[in-house]
C-alpha positions as CSV (number, residue, x, y, z in Angstrom):
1,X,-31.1,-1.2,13.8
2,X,-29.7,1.8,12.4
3,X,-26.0,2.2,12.4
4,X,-25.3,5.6,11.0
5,X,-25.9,8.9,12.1
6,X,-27.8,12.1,10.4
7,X,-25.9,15.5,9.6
8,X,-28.7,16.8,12.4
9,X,-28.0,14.5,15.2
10,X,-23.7,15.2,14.2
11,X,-24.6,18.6,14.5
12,X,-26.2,18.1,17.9
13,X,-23.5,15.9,19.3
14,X,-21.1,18.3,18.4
15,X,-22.6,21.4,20.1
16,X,-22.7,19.2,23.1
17,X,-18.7,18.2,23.4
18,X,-16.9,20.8,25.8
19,X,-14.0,20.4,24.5
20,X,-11.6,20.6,20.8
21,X,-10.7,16.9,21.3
22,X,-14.4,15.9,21.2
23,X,-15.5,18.7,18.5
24,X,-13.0,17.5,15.9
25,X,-13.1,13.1,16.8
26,X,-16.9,14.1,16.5
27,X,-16.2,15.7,13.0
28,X,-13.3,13.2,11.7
29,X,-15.7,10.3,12.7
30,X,-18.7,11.5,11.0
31,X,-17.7,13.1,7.7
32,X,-15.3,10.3,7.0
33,X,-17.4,7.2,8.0
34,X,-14.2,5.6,10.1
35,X,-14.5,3.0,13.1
36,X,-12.2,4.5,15.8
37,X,-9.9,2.8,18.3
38,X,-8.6,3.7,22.1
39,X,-10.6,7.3,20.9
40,X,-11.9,8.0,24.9
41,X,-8.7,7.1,26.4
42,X,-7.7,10.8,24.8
43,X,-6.8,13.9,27.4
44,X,-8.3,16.8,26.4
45,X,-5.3,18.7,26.9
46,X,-3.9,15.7,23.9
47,X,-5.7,18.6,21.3
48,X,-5.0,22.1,21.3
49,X,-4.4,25.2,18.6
50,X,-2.4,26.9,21.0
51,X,1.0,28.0,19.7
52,X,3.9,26.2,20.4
53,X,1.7,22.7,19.7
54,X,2.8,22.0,16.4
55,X,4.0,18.8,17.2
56,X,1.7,18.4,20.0
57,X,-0.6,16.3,17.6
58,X,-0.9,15.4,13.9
59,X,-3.2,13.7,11.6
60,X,-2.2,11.2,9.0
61,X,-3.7,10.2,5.6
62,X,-2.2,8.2,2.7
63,X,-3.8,10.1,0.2
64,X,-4.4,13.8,-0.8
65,X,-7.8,13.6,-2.4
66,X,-10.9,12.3,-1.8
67,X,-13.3,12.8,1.7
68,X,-10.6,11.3,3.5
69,X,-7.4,12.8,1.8
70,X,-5.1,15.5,3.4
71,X,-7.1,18.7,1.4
72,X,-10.6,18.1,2.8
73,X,-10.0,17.3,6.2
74,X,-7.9,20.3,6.4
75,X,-10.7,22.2,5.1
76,X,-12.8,20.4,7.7
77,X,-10.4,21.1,10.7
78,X,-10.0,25.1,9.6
79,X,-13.7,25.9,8.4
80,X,-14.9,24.2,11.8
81,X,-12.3,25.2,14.9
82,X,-11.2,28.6,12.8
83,X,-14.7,30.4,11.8
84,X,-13.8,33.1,14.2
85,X,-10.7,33.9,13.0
86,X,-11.4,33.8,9.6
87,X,-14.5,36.2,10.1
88,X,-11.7,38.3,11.8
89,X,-9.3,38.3,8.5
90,X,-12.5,39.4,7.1
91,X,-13.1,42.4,8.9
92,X,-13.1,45.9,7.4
93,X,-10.7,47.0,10.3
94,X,-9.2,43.9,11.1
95,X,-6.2,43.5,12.6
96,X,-4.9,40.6,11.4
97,X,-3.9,39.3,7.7
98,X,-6.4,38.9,5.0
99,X,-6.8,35.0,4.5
100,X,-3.9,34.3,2.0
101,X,-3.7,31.5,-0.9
102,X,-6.0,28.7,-1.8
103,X,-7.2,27.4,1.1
104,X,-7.2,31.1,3.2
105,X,-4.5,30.3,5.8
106,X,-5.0,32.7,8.4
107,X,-3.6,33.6,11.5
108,X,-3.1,31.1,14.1
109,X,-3.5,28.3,11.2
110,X,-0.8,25.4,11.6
111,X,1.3,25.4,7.7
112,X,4.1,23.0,5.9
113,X,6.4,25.0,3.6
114,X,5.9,22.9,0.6
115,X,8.9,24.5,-1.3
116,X,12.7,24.7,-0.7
117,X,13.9,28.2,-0.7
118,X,15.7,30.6,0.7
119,X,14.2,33.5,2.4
120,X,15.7,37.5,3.5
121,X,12.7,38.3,5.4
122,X,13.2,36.9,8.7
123,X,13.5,38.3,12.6
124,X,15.6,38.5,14.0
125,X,18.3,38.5,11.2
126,X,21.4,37.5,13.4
127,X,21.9,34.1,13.4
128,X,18.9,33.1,11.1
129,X,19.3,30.7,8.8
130,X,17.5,32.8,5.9
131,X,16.6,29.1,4.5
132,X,13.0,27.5,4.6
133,X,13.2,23.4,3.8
134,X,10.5,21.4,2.0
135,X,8.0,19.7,5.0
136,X,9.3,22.3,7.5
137,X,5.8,22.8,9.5
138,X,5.0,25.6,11.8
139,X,2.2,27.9,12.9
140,X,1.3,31.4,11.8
141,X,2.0,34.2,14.8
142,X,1.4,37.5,13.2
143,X,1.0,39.8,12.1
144,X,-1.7,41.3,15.0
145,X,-1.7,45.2,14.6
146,X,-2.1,45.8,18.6
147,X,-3.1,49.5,19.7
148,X,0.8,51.2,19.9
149,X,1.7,50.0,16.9
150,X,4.3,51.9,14.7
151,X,3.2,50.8,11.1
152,X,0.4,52.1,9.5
153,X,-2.7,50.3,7.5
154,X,-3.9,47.1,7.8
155,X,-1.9,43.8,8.5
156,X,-0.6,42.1,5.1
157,X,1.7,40.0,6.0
158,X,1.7,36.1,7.7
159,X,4.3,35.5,10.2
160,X,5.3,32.0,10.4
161,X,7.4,29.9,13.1
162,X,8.5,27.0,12.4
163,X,9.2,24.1,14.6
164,X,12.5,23.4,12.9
165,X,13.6,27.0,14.3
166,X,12.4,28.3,17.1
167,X,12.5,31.9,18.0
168,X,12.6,33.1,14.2
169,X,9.9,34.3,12.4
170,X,9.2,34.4,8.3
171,X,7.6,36.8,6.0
172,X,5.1,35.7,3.9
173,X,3.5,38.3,1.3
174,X,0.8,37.6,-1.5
175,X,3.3,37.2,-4.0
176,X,4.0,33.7,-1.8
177,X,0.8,32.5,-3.3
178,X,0.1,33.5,-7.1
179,X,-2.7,31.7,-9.1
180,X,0.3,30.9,-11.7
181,X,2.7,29.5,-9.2
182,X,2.4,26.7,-6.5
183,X,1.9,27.7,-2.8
184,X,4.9,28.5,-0.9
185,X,2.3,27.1,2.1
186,X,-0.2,25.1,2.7
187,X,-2.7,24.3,5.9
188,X,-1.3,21.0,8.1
189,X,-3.6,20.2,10.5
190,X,-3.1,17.4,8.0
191,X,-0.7,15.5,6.3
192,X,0.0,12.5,4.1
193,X,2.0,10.1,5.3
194,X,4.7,10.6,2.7
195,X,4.8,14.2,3.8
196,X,5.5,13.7,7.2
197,X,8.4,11.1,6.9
198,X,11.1,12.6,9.6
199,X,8.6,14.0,11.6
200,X,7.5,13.1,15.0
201,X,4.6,13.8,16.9
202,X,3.3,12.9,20.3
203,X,0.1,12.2,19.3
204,X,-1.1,10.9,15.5
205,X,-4.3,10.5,14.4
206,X,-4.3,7.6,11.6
207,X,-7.2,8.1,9.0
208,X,-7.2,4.8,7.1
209,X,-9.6,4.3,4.0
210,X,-10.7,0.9,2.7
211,X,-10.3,0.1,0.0
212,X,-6.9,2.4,-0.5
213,X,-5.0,1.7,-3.8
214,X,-1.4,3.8,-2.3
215,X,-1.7,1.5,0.7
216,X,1.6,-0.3,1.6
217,X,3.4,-2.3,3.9
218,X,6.1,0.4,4.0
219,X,3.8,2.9,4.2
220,X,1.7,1.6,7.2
221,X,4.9,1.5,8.8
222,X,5.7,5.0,8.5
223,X,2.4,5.9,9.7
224,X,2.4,3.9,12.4
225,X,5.9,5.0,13.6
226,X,5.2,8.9,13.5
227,X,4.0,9.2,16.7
228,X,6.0,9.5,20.1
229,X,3.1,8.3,22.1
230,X,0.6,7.6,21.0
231,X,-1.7,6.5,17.8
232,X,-5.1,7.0,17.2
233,X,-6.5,4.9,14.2
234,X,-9.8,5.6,12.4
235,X,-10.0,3.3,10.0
236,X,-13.0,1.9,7.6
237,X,-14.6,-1.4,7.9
238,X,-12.8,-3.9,10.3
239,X,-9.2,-3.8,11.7
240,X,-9.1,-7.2,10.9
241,X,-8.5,-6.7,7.1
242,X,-5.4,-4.3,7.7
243,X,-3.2,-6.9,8.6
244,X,-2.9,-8.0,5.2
245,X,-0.3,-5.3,4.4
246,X,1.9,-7.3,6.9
247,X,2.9,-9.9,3.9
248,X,5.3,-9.6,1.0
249,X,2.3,-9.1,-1.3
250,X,1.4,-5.6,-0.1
251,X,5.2,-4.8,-0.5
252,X,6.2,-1.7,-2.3
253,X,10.2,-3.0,-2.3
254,X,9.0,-6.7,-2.7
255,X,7.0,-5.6,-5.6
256,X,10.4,-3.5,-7.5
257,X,11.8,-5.4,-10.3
258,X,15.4,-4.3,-10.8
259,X,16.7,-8.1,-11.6
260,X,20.0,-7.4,-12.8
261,X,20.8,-10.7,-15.2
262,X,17.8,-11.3,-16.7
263,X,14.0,-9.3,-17.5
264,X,11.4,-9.7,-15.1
265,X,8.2,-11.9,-16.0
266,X,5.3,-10.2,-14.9
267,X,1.7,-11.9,-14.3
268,X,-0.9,-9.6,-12.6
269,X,-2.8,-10.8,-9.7
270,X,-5.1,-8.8,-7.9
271,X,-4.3,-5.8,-9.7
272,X,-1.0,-5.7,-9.0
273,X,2.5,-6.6,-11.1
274,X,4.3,-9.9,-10.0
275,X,7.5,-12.4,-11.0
276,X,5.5,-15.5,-12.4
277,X,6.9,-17.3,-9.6
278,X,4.1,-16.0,-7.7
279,X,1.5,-17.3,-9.3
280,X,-0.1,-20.1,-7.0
281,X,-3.4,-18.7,-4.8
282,X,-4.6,-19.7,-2.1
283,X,-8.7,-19.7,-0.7
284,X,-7.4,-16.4,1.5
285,X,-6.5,-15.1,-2.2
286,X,-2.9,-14.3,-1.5
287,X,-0.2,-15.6,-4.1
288,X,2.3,-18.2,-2.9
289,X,5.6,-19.6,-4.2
290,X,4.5,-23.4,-5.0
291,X,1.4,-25.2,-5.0
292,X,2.2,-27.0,-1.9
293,X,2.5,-24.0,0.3
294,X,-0.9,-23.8,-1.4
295,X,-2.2,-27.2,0.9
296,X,-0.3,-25.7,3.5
297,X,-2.0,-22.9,3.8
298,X,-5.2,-23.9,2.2
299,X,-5.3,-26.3,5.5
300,X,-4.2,-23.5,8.3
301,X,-7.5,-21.2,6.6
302,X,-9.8,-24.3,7.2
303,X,-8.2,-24.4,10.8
304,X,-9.1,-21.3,11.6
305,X,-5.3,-20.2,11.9
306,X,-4.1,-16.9,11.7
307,X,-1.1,-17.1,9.5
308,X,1.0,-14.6,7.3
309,X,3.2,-15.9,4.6
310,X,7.0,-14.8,4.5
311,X,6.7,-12.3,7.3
312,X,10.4,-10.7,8.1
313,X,12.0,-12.2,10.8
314,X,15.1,-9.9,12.2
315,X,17.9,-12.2,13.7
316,X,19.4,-11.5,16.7
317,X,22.7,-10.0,14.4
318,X,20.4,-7.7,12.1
319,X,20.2,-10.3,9.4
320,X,16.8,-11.3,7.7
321,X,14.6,-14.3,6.9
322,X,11.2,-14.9,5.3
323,X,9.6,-18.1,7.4
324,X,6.9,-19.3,4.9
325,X,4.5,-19.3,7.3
326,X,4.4,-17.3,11.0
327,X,1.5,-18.1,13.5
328,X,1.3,-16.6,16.4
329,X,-0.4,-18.3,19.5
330,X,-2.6,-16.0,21.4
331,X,-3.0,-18.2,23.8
332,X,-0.3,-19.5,24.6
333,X,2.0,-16.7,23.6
334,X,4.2,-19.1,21.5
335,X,5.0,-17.9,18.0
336,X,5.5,-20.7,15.4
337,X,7.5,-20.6,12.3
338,X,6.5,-23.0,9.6
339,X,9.2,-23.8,6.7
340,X,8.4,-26.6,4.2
341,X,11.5,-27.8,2.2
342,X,10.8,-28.8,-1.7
343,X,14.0,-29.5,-3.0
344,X,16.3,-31.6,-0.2
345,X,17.1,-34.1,-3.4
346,X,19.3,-30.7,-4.5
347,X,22.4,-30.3,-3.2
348,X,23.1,-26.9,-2.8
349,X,19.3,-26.5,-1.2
350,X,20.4,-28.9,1.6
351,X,23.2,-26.8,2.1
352,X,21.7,-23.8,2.1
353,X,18.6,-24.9,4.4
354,X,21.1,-26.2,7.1
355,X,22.6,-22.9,6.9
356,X,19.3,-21.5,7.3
357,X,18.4,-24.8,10.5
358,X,21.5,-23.2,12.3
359,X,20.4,-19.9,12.0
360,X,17.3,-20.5,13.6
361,X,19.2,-22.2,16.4
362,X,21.3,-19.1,17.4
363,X,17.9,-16.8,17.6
364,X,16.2,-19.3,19.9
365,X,13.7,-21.3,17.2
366,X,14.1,-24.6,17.4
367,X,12.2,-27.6,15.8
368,X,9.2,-29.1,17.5
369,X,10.8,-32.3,17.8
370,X,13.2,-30.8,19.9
371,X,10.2,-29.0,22.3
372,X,11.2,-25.5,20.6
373,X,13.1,-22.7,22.1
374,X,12.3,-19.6,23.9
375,X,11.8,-17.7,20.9
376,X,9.5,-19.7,18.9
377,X,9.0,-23.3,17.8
378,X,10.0,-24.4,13.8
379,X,7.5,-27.0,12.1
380,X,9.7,-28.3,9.6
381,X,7.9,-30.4,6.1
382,X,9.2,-31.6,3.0
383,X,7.7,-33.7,0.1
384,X,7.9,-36.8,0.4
385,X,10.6,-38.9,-2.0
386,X,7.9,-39.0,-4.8
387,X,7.9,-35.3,-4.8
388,X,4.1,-35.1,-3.2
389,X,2.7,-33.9,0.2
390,X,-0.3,-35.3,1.3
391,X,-3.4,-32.7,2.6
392,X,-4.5,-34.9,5.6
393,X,-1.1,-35.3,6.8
394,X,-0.6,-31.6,6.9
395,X,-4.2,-31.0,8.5
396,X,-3.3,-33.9,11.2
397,X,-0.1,-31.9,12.1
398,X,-2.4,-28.7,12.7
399,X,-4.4,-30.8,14.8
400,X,-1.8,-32.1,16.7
401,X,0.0,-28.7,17.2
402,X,-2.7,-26.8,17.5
403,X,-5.4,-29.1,19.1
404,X,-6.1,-26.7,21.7
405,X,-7.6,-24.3,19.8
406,X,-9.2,-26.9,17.3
């Protein structure tokens, strides 16, 4: 059966969307190869060029380069919804700017200022803050030479407004975008997501690549949390394989090594840098702490258990813990925190995992002897006095817990 779809029959589809929602999904789908969720459920109204929308909507990317990077889908978005208006800029007589810099930002184009500085040439002057900040994102709105106007020759300059302050409008001249020199702007019909920390948007479209080397926990989050309301995801290959970047592995901070008493002893596992500590594997391939967190979750695998190792749990005051293991119950809607102890013959570890027993107990977890709590149930194992777990005892109490998903 075939699952792809020829430049030809894009080409096609395209001509036959009404609309600048379908035009540029239809585009963003087929040039970057992405599965797409909750795309339909889109207004058409959700997509618009019009000025005044630059936070209307907003796509995302984690990286620069490449197909899916920042640099060609804005060169997508502009060659594609601004041909008009670039044949315009092109004009003998036109009556707007020459395309400027680059990537030819003309008018109407949506632009980040990439540089701090400050700038004179702003109207009106009273009041303005003569002062353009670095990821300050706005929209081009001149100059247009209309029939009375006073000045002669052709437009040269672009006129931005910027979201940040309304009303005022900058002077940009060629000199803003020398060969020699970085450009003061740049087009931002897409960002990266580093680029558009602090920024909000009501609607963000999430381009996802797999693989993706920059991806992070960290920066999934601030992806994710861009939007006002809504998120659009196209992503490559399955969904299912971004929820890896929910364990400590995918971590940038989890993966800094600023140990202040003694160096750090790196291994590398999966590419990445790690403390030796983390050395065990599991069959998933993540790295674990000790080789019996290994059975543990050697054994929740075979069950067909969706698990994630040290996910943060936020306590009801703000404080933090890492459960080893988190499942959560889809059926049943019960979240279970799994914590197996492999030192209670230490002293201070007893100590500290009572602390830890208590803790659980003010946020609602309580062991599964007890029946659990409303906020989650705690399977609690140790080794046994010869310093061993046993595999079948921990695959009978996933049985038992679990049996009705088994």
């Amino acid at each position: 059966m075939k699952t792809y779809l020829e430049m030809k029959e894009i080409d096609l589809l395209e001509k036959a969307a009404t609309n600048l929602r379908d035009r540029l999904l239809v585009r963003l789908l087929a040039r970057l190869g992405c599965r797409i969720s909750e795309a339909l459920a889109l207004k058409v109204e959700d997509i618009d060029f019009e000025q005044g929308a630059v936070t209307k909507w907003q796509i995302l990317s984690p990286v620069r380069g490449q197909i899916f990077g920042v640099r060609e889908i804005n060169k997508m978005v502009q060659r594609t919804f601004r041909q008009e208006t670039i044949r315009w800029a092109q004009e003998r007589y036109r009556k707007i700017p020459q395309p400027m810099g680059p990537e030819g930002i003309v008018y109407g184009d949506k632009v980040i200022n990439v540089r701090n500085n400050r700038r004179k040439e702003v109207y009106p002057g009273d009041n303005a803050l003569k002062y353009v900040a670095n990821g300050e994102i706005g929209i081009v709105v001149g100059q247009f030479k209309q029939k009375n106007a006073k000045w002669k020759g052709l437009p040269w300059l672009l006129k931005v407004e910027f979201a940040s302050q309304p009303g005022f409008v900058y002077d940009y001249k060629t000199n803003d975008f020398k060969e020699e020199g970085e450009a003061l702007l740049e087009l931002a019909y897409a960002l990266t997501v580093h680029k558009a920390q602090g920024s909000e948007f009501s609607l963000c479209l999430l381009v996802l690549p797999n693989p993706c080397w920059v991806l992070s926990r960290e920066l999934l989050y601030t992806a994710l949390t861009r939007q006002r309301n809504r998120v659009v995801i196209l992503h490559q290959g399955p969904w299912e394989e971004f929820k890896k970047y929910s364990a400590s592995f995918y971590s940038e901070i989890a993966g800094r090594y600023t140990n202040l008493f003694r160096a750090p002893e790196l291994v590398i596992v999966n590419g990445r840098f790690l403390e030796s500590a983390l050395v065990n594997k599991t069959r998933r391939g993540e790295p674990v702490r000790s080789k019996f967190e290994v059975i543990i979750a050697d054994n929740l695998y075979t069950a067909n258990m969706d698990y994630v190792y040290e996910q943060k749990l936020i306590g009801k005051d703000g404080t933090e813990r890492y459960p080893d293991f988190t499942i959560e119950d889809s059926e049943s809607g019960i979240t279970y925190y799994w914590e197996h102890l492999g030192m209670l013959a230490n002293k201070d570890y007893r100590e500290r995992w009572q602390t830890k027993l208590e803790w659980y107990s003010e946020q609602g977890i309580l062991p599964l002897e007890e029946g659990g709590g409303a906020r989650g149930i705690l399977i609690i194992t140790s080794d046994s006095e010869q310093g061993g777990i046993k595999s079948d005892e921990v695959a009978g109490l996933i049985k038992q817990v679990f049996k009705h998903q088994q």
